[in-house]
Amino acid sequence: MTDRPLTLMAVHAHPDDEATGTGGVLARYAAEGIRTVLVTCTDGGCGDGPGGVKPGDPGHDPAAVALMRRQELDASCEVLKISDLEMLDYADSGMTGWPTNDAPGSFWQAPVQEGAARLAELMRHYRPDVVVTYDENGFYGHPDHIQAHRITMAALEMTELTPKVYWTTMPRSMMRRFGEIMREFHEEMPEPDPAEAAALAEIGLPDDEITTWVDTTAFSGQKFDALAAHASQGENIFFLKMGKERFAELMGMETFVRVRDTTGSSVPENDLFAGLR
């Protein structure tokens, strides 16, 4: 036995990603005395600036946006009681097809092995029992999410220290429910064109392919407040429009696919640390 605490490491692309996909588990496991480590890969400089000014528009200053988003990230970490925050500080690459994808210093342009080596050092330091990141498509195709997946999986190969590894996902049943609720809040929202609808239908997984369902309902308030801490990006955070009660109803379960396990614990499971305690 060792005195080292059980440790969860979540590897995310941007400030605010930690709250959207894993805010519930980060808050829940922190409350259970588990060390929670957040690695944020980019500075978020391609987010909205003050007053909602968009990247590429006059008045958008990526350096100022990055500083503002770091302050918001610190506030989110405080809400979620995250033990340790580590920043890789790559430049935000922006959405697919943006010129920033090709900018020197952007995360998308960073050699995977370089990023993986930096992350592997953090893994050796923290020795996480559980690592969580995105799937190979970054859940929805964002270049920085895909790159976060790539460096995480490469770092795990370099270290071979982590007993359990998960990718975030969402059940297709919940994705359909999201679509219904978005139309409820935006009655004027047009139906997506067939190509867009087909792409959306591929996000997430069939319910029976999800290995891990973690009930975080008791921590939905913290998750909501963590999202709200990223106030500068509020226009892009649809969930804040729901209010806390509706949010808890819809966002009280966080779901994952287990891609590595050395414990022999069975699936489906309801705890990322099943087999470790």
mmCIF file of C-alpha atoms in Angstrom:
data_model
loop_
_atom_site.group_PDB
_atom_site.id
_atom_site.type_symbol
_atom_site.label_atom_id
_atom_site.label_comp_id
_atom_site.label_asym_id
_atom_site.label_seq_id
_atom_site.Cartn_x
_atom_site.Cartn_y
_atom_site.Cartn_z
ATOM 1 C CA MET A 1 0.000 0.000 0.000
ATOM 2 C CA THR A 2 1.063 3.598 -0.501
ATOM 3 C CA ASP A 3 0.130 6.962 0.958
ATOM 4 C CA ARG A 4 -0.111 8.412 -2.551
ATOM 5 C CA PRO A 5 -3.713 9.543 -3.146
ATOM 6 C CA LEU A 6 -5.780 8.112 -5.950
ATOM 7 C CA THR A 7 -5.396 10.544 -8.837
ATOM 8 C CA LEU A 8 -7.560 11.541 -11.801
ATOM 9 C CA MET A 9 -5.959 13.424 -14.704
ATOM 10 C CA ALA A 10 -8.198 15.092 -17.290
ATOM 11 C CA VAL A 11 -6.503 16.325 -20.483
ATOM 12 C CA HIS A 12 -8.487 19.042 -22.231
ATOM 13 C CA ALA A 13 -7.909 21.372 -25.156
ATOM 14 C CA HIS A 14 -9.200 24.780 -24.013
ATOM 15 C CA PRO A 15 -10.289 26.679 -20.936
ATOM 16 C CA ASP A 16 -13.994 25.753 -20.355
ATOM 17 C CA ASP A 17 -13.667 22.215 -21.801
ATOM 18 C CA GLU A 18 -12.965 20.921 -18.307
ATOM 19 C CA ALA A 19 -16.419 21.984 -17.158
ATOM 20 C CA THR A 20 -18.429 20.872 -20.181
ATOM 21 C CA GLY A 21 -17.431 17.223 -20.392
ATOM 22 C CA THR A 22 -15.906 16.408 -17.018
ATOM 23 C CA GLY A 23 -17.041 19.071 -14.539
ATOM 24 C CA GLY A 24 -19.206 16.544 -12.724
ATOM 25 C CA VAL A 25 -16.541 13.884 -12.255
ATOM 26 C CA LEU A 26 -13.896 16.440 -11.315
ATOM 27 C CA ALA A 27 -16.166 17.848 -8.598
ATOM 28 C CA ARG A 28 -17.391 14.450 -7.427
ATOM 29 C CA TYR A 29 -13.982 12.853 -7.102
ATOM 30 C CA ALA A 30 -12.475 15.935 -5.450
ATOM 31 C CA ALA A 31 -15.250 15.679 -2.847
ATOM 32 C CA GLU A 32 -14.312 12.014 -2.336
ATOM 33 C CA GLY A 33 -10.713 12.949 -1.527
ATOM 34 C CA ILE A 34 -9.239 11.985 -4.893
ATOM 35 C CA ARG A 35 -6.526 14.215 -6.333
ATOM 36 C CA THR A 36 -7.794 15.885 -9.498
ATOM 37 C CA VAL A 37 -5.283 17.140 -12.060
ATOM 38 C CA LEU A 38 -6.384 19.225 -15.040
ATOM 39 C CA VAL A 39 -4.078 19.630 -18.031
ATOM 40 C CA THR A 40 -5.236 22.366 -20.404
ATOM 41 C CA CYS A 41 -3.333 22.258 -23.695
ATOM 42 C CA THR A 42 -4.046 25.674 -25.266
ATOM 43 C CA ASP A 43 -4.393 29.264 -24.151
ATOM 44 C CA GLY A 44 -7.912 29.699 -25.574
ATOM 45 C CA GLY A 45 -6.840 32.751 -27.580
ATOM 46 C CA CYS A 46 -9.300 31.975 -30.400
ATOM 47 C CA GLY A 47 -12.260 32.444 -28.079
ATOM 48 C CA ASP A 48 -14.538 35.467 -28.003
ATOM 49 C CA GLY A 49 -13.067 38.729 -26.782
ATOM 50 C CA PRO A 50 -14.752 41.350 -24.555
ATOM 51 C CA GLY A 51 -18.211 42.223 -25.813
ATOM 52 C CA GLY A 52 -18.325 39.052 -27.886
ATOM 53 C CA VAL A 53 -15.823 40.236 -30.505
ATOM 54 C CA LYS A 54 -14.926 37.279 -32.713
ATOM 55 C CA PRO A 55 -11.482 36.051 -33.784
ATOM 56 C CA GLY A 56 -10.325 37.898 -36.887
ATOM 57 C CA ASP A 57 -12.622 40.861 -36.256
ATOM 58 C CA PRO A 58 -11.276 44.315 -35.427
ATOM 59 C CA GLY A 59 -10.483 44.591 -31.737
ATOM 60 C CA HIS A 60 -9.888 40.879 -31.138
ATOM 61 C CA ASP A 61 -6.571 40.522 -29.297
ATOM 62 C CA PRO A 62 -5.653 36.834 -28.859
ATOM 63 C CA ALA A 63 -3.121 37.590 -26.098
ATOM 64 C CA ALA A 64 -5.681 39.575 -24.102
ATOM 65 C CA VAL A 65 -8.305 36.881 -24.655
ATOM 66 C CA ALA A 66 -5.851 34.219 -23.459
ATOM 67 C CA LEU A 67 -5.135 36.187 -20.273
ATOM 68 C CA MET A 68 -8.839 36.669 -19.592
ATOM 69 C CA ARG A 69 -9.571 33.000 -20.195
ATOM 70 C CA ARG A 70 -6.768 31.932 -17.860
ATOM 71 C CA GLN A 71 -8.381 33.971 -15.090
ATOM 72 C CA GLU A 72 -11.725 32.318 -15.855
ATOM 73 C CA LEU A 73 -10.077 28.900 -15.842
ATOM 74 C CA ASP A 74 -8.609 29.587 -12.396
ATOM 75 C CA ALA A 75 -12.100 30.490 -11.177
ATOM 76 C CA SER A 76 -13.568 27.308 -12.679
ATOM 77 C CA CYS A 77 -10.872 25.196 -11.009
ATOM 78 C CA GLU A 78 -11.724 26.789 -7.680
ATOM 79 C CA VAL A 79 -15.406 25.951 -8.123
ATOM 80 C CA LEU A 80 -14.622 22.331 -9.059
ATOM 81 C CA LYS A 81 -12.008 22.026 -6.280
ATOM 82 C CA ILE A 82 -9.393 20.865 -8.785
ATOM 83 C CA SER A 83 -6.189 19.996 -6.959
ATOM 84 C CA ASP A 84 -3.653 20.885 -9.662
ATOM 85 C CA LEU A 85 -3.833 22.858 -12.903
ATOM 86 C CA GLU A 86 -1.141 22.419 -15.540
ATOM 87 C CA MET A 87 -1.012 24.551 -18.703
ATOM 88 C CA LEU A 88 0.831 23.434 -21.828
ATOM 89 C CA ASP A 89 0.171 26.930 -23.249
ATOM 90 C CA TYR A 90 0.069 26.119 -26.931
ATOM 91 C CA ALA A 91 -1.686 28.734 -29.059
ATOM 92 C CA ASP A 92 -5.350 27.953 -29.694
ATOM 93 C CA SER A 93 -5.715 26.572 -33.240
ATOM 94 C CA GLY A 94 -9.302 27.723 -33.752
ATOM 95 C CA MET A 95 -12.069 25.795 -35.452
ATOM 96 C CA THR A 96 -11.528 23.493 -38.434
ATOM 97 C CA GLY A 97 -10.495 25.464 -41.516
ATOM 98 C CA TRP A 98 -9.535 28.663 -39.718
ATOM 99 C CA PRO A 99 -6.215 30.257 -40.776
ATOM 100 C CA THR A 100 -5.043 29.842 -37.182
ATOM 101 C CA ASN A 101 -4.865 26.064 -37.785
ATOM 102 C CA ASP A 102 -1.671 26.725 -39.745
ATOM 103 C CA ALA A 103 -0.133 29.377 -37.499
ATOM 104 C CA PRO A 104 3.340 28.622 -36.123
ATOM 105 C CA GLY A 105 3.048 27.762 -32.448
ATOM 106 C CA SER A 106 -0.539 26.575 -32.720
ATOM 107 C CA PHE A 107 -1.366 23.317 -30.991
ATOM 108 C CA TRP A 108 -2.449 21.737 -34.278
ATOM 109 C CA GLN A 109 1.019 22.411 -35.726
ATOM 110 C CA ALA A 110 2.928 21.062 -32.726
ATOM 111 C CA PRO A 111 4.696 17.724 -33.320
ATOM 112 C CA VAL A 112 2.710 15.037 -31.511
ATOM 113 C CA GLN A 113 5.825 13.531 -29.944
ATOM 114 C CA GLU A 114 6.858 16.897 -28.537
ATOM 115 C CA GLY A 115 3.488 17.466 -26.888
ATOM 116 C CA ALA A 116 3.393 13.864 -25.728
ATOM 117 C CA ALA A 117 6.822 14.152 -24.112
ATOM 118 C CA ARG A 118 5.697 17.227 -22.156
ATOM 119 C CA LEU A 119 2.540 15.476 -21.035
ATOM 120 C CA ALA A 120 4.446 12.304 -20.174
ATOM 121 C CA GLU A 121 6.565 14.320 -17.725
ATOM 122 C CA LEU A 122 3.370 15.419 -15.972
ATOM 123 C CA MET A 123 2.139 11.825 -15.902
ATOM 124 C CA ARG A 124 5.390 10.695 -14.310
ATOM 125 C CA HIS A 125 5.055 13.446 -11.732
ATOM 126 C CA TYR A 126 1.396 12.896 -10.807
ATOM 127 C CA ARG A 127 1.181 9.138 -11.598
ATOM 128 C CA PRO A 128 -2.560 9.253 -12.401
ATOM 129 C CA ASP A 129 -4.632 6.135 -11.753
ATOM 130 C CA VAL A 130 -7.231 7.330 -14.262
ATOM 131 C CA VAL A 131 -6.694 9.486 -17.356
ATOM 132 C CA VAL A 132 -9.599 11.028 -19.274
ATOM 133 C CA THR A 133 -9.409 12.734 -22.667
ATOM 134 C CA TYR A 134 -11.279 12.815 -26.003
ATOM 135 C CA ASP A 135 -11.720 10.112 -28.624
ATOM 136 C CA GLU A 136 -9.769 10.105 -31.894
ATOM 137 C CA ASN A 137 -12.217 12.588 -33.463
ATOM 138 C CA GLY A 138 -12.002 14.945 -30.493
ATOM 139 C CA PHE A 139 -15.699 14.189 -29.881
ATOM 140 C CA TYR A 140 -16.817 16.567 -32.632
ATOM 141 C CA GLY A 141 -13.800 17.152 -34.856
ATOM 142 C CA HIS A 142 -12.134 20.234 -33.347
ATOM 143 C CA PRO A 143 -8.418 20.220 -34.312
ATOM 144 C CA ASP A 144 -7.231 20.953 -30.769
ATOM 145 C CA HIS A 145 -9.414 18.200 -29.310
ATOM 146 C CA ILE A 146 -8.003 15.738 -31.840
ATOM 147 C CA GLN A 147 -4.474 16.854 -30.985
ATOM 148 C CA ALA A 148 -5.185 16.491 -27.250
ATOM 149 C CA HIS A 149 -6.272 12.914 -27.929
ATOM 150 C CA ARG A 150 -3.128 12.226 -29.942
ATOM 151 C CA ILE A 151 -0.645 13.548 -27.403
ATOM 152 C CA THR A 152 -2.468 11.865 -24.513
ATOM 153 C CA MET A 153 -2.448 8.433 -26.109
ATOM 154 C CA ALA A 154 1.208 8.855 -27.109
ATOM 155 C CA ALA A 155 2.150 9.987 -23.588
ATOM 156 C CA LEU A 156 0.371 6.969 -22.121
ATOM 157 C CA GLU A 157 2.458 4.718 -24.366
ATOM 158 C CA MET A 158 5.629 6.480 -23.216
ATOM 159 C CA THR A 159 4.843 6.042 -19.530
ATOM 160 C CA GLU A 160 2.732 2.872 -19.225
ATOM 161 C CA LEU A 161 1.826 3.992 -15.704
ATOM 162 C CA THR A 162 -1.942 4.447 -15.835
ATOM 163 C CA PRO A 163 -4.286 1.553 -14.940
ATOM 164 C CA LYS A 164 -7.451 3.039 -16.475
ATOM 165 C CA VAL A 165 -7.987 5.286 -19.495
ATOM 166 C CA TYR A 166 -11.262 6.770 -20.714
ATOM 167 C CA TRP A 167 -12.552 8.829 -23.605
ATOM 168 C CA THR A 168 -15.428 11.234 -23.061
ATOM 169 C CA THR A 169 -18.576 10.534 -25.042
ATOM 170 C CA MET A 170 -22.311 11.026 -25.005
ATOM 171 C CA PRO A 171 -25.151 8.565 -25.584
ATOM 172 C CA ARG A 172 -27.014 9.144 -28.828
ATOM 173 C CA SER A 173 -30.266 9.214 -26.844
ATOM 174 C CA MET A 174 -28.963 12.250 -24.972
ATOM 175 C CA MET A 175 -27.780 13.898 -28.181
ATOM 176 C CA ARG A 176 -31.330 13.635 -29.541
ATOM 177 C CA ARG A 177 -32.621 15.159 -26.308
ATOM 178 C CA PHE A 178 -30.163 18.030 -26.671
ATOM 179 C CA GLY A 179 -31.496 18.700 -30.150
ATOM 180 C CA GLU A 180 -35.055 18.861 -28.819
ATOM 181 C CA ILE A 181 -34.084 21.234 -26.022
ATOM 182 C CA MET A 182 -32.073 23.513 -28.318
ATOM 183 C CA ARG A 183 -35.124 23.878 -30.559
ATOM 184 C CA GLU A 184 -37.209 24.567 -27.456
ATOM 185 C CA PHE A 185 -34.908 27.438 -26.460
ATOM 186 C CA HIS A 186 -34.448 28.654 -30.039
ATOM 187 C CA GLU A 187 -37.810 28.261 -31.715
ATOM 188 C CA GLU A 188 -36.557 30.085 -34.800
ATOM 189 C CA MET A 189 -33.624 27.679 -35.193
ATOM 190 C CA PRO A 190 -33.778 26.148 -38.674
ATOM 191 C CA GLU A 191 -33.570 22.428 -39.211
ATOM 192 C CA PRO A 192 -29.994 21.418 -40.123
ATOM 193 C CA ASP A 193 -29.330 20.522 -43.746
ATOM 194 C CA PRO A 194 -29.059 16.770 -44.457
ATOM 195 C CA ALA A 195 -25.241 16.729 -44.465
ATOM 196 C CA GLU A 196 -25.073 18.587 -41.154
ATOM 197 C CA ALA A 197 -27.779 16.374 -39.662
ATOM 198 C CA ALA A 198 -25.860 13.257 -40.744
ATOM 199 C CA ALA A 199 -22.660 14.589 -39.127
ATOM 200 C CA LEU A 200 -24.481 15.383 -35.891
ATOM 201 C CA ALA A 201 -26.006 11.917 -35.863
ATOM 202 C CA GLU A 202 -22.485 10.440 -35.766
ATOM 203 C CA ILE A 203 -21.498 12.337 -32.604
ATOM 204 C CA GLY A 204 -21.516 10.231 -29.469
ATOM 205 C CA LEU A 205 -22.232 6.510 -29.319
ATOM 206 C CA PRO A 206 -25.203 4.162 -29.168
ATOM 207 C CA ASP A 207 -26.198 3.821 -25.537
ATOM 208 C CA ASP A 208 -25.187 0.159 -25.351
ATOM 209 C CA GLU A 209 -21.592 0.948 -26.417
ATOM 210 C CA ILE A 210 -20.972 3.272 -23.474
ATOM 211 C CA THR A 211 -19.013 1.468 -20.784
ATOM 212 C CA THR A 212 -19.156 3.947 -17.932
ATOM 213 C CA TRP A 213 -22.055 5.995 -16.550
ATOM 214 C CA VAL A 214 -21.090 8.229 -13.618
ATOM 215 C CA ASP A 215 -23.907 9.880 -11.681
ATOM 216 C CA THR A 216 -22.802 13.427 -10.878
ATOM 217 C CA THR A 217 -26.255 14.882 -10.215
ATOM 218 C CA ALA A 218 -25.244 16.019 -6.729
ATOM 219 C CA PHE A 219 -22.481 18.123 -8.293
ATOM 220 C CA SER A 220 -24.478 19.662 -11.145
ATOM 221 C CA GLY A 221 -24.590 23.010 -9.361
ATOM 222 C CA GLN A 222 -20.802 23.126 -9.248
ATOM 223 C CA LYS A 223 -20.607 22.114 -12.896
ATOM 224 C CA PHE A 224 -23.035 24.884 -13.848
ATOM 225 C CA ASP A 225 -21.077 27.438 -11.809
ATOM 226 C CA ALA A 226 -17.807 26.286 -13.384
ATOM 227 C CA LEU A 227 -19.268 26.848 -16.849
ATOM 228 C CA ALA A 228 -20.584 30.235 -15.730
ATOM 229 C CA ALA A 229 -17.066 31.161 -14.599
ATOM 230 C CA HIS A 230 -16.154 31.234 -18.307
ATOM 231 C CA ALA A 231 -18.352 34.281 -18.723
ATOM 232 C CA SER A 232 -16.537 35.658 -21.771
ATOM 233 C CA GLN A 233 -17.615 32.573 -23.740
ATOM 234 C CA GLY A 234 -21.215 32.652 -22.495
ATOM 235 C CA GLU A 235 -22.591 33.189 -25.989
ATOM 236 C CA ASN A 236 -21.125 29.810 -26.977
ATOM 237 C CA ILE A 237 -22.142 27.889 -23.839
ATOM 238 C CA PHE A 238 -25.703 26.865 -24.607
ATOM 239 C CA PHE A 239 -26.152 25.019 -21.309
ATOM 240 C CA LEU A 240 -26.142 28.241 -19.283
ATOM 241 C CA LYS A 241 -29.440 29.238 -20.877
ATOM 242 C CA MET A 242 -31.218 26.310 -19.171
ATOM 243 C CA GLY A 243 -30.968 27.450 -15.577
ATOM 244 C CA LYS A 244 -29.627 25.221 -12.821
ATOM 245 C CA GLU A 245 -32.661 22.991 -12.323
ATOM 246 C CA ARG A 246 -33.022 22.027 -15.979
ATOM 247 C CA PHE A 247 -29.257 21.739 -16.275
ATOM 248 C CA ALA A 248 -29.107 19.245 -13.395
ATOM 249 C CA GLU A 249 -31.890 17.195 -14.971
ATOM 250 C CA LEU A 250 -30.092 16.948 -18.300
ATOM 251 C CA MET A 251 -26.423 17.023 -17.288
ATOM 252 C CA GLY A 252 -26.408 14.882 -14.148
ATOM 253 C CA MET A 253 -24.819 11.862 -15.845
ATOM 254 C CA GLU A 254 -21.355 11.913 -17.396
ATOM 255 C CA THR A 255 -20.503 9.091 -19.770
ATOM 256 C CA PHE A 256 -17.268 7.537 -21.007
ATOM 257 C CA VAL A 257 -15.768 4.721 -23.016
ATOM 258 C CA ARG A 258 -13.128 2.739 -21.187
ATOM 259 C CA VAL A 259 -10.181 2.071 -23.501
ATOM 260 C CA ARG A 260 -7.638 0.725 -21.017
ATOM 261 C CA ASP A 261 -8.133 -1.293 -17.848
ATOM 262 C CA THR A 262 -5.686 -3.320 -15.819
ATOM 263 C CA THR A 263 -8.028 -3.932 -12.875
ATOM 264 C CA GLY A 264 -10.339 -6.540 -14.383
ATOM 265 C CA SER A 265 -13.431 -4.622 -13.259
ATOM 266 C CA SER A 266 -16.538 -5.433 -15.276
ATOM 267 C CA VAL A 267 -18.489 -3.104 -17.551
ATOM 268 C CA PRO A 268 -20.818 -1.363 -17.617
ATOM 269 C CA GLU A 269 -19.534 0.456 -14.556
ATOM 270 C CA ASN A 270 -20.624 3.537 -12.606
ATOM 271 C CA ASP A 271 -17.256 4.662 -11.243
ATOM 272 C CA LEU A 272 -14.055 5.644 -13.054
ATOM 273 C CA PHE A 273 -12.160 4.178 -10.091
ATOM 274 C CA ALA A 274 -13.925 0.805 -10.094
ATOM 275 C CA GLY A 275 -11.327 -1.828 -9.312
ATOM 276 C CA LEU A 276 -8.958 0.693 -7.759
ATOM 277 C CA ARG A 277 -10.613 1.086 -4.368
#
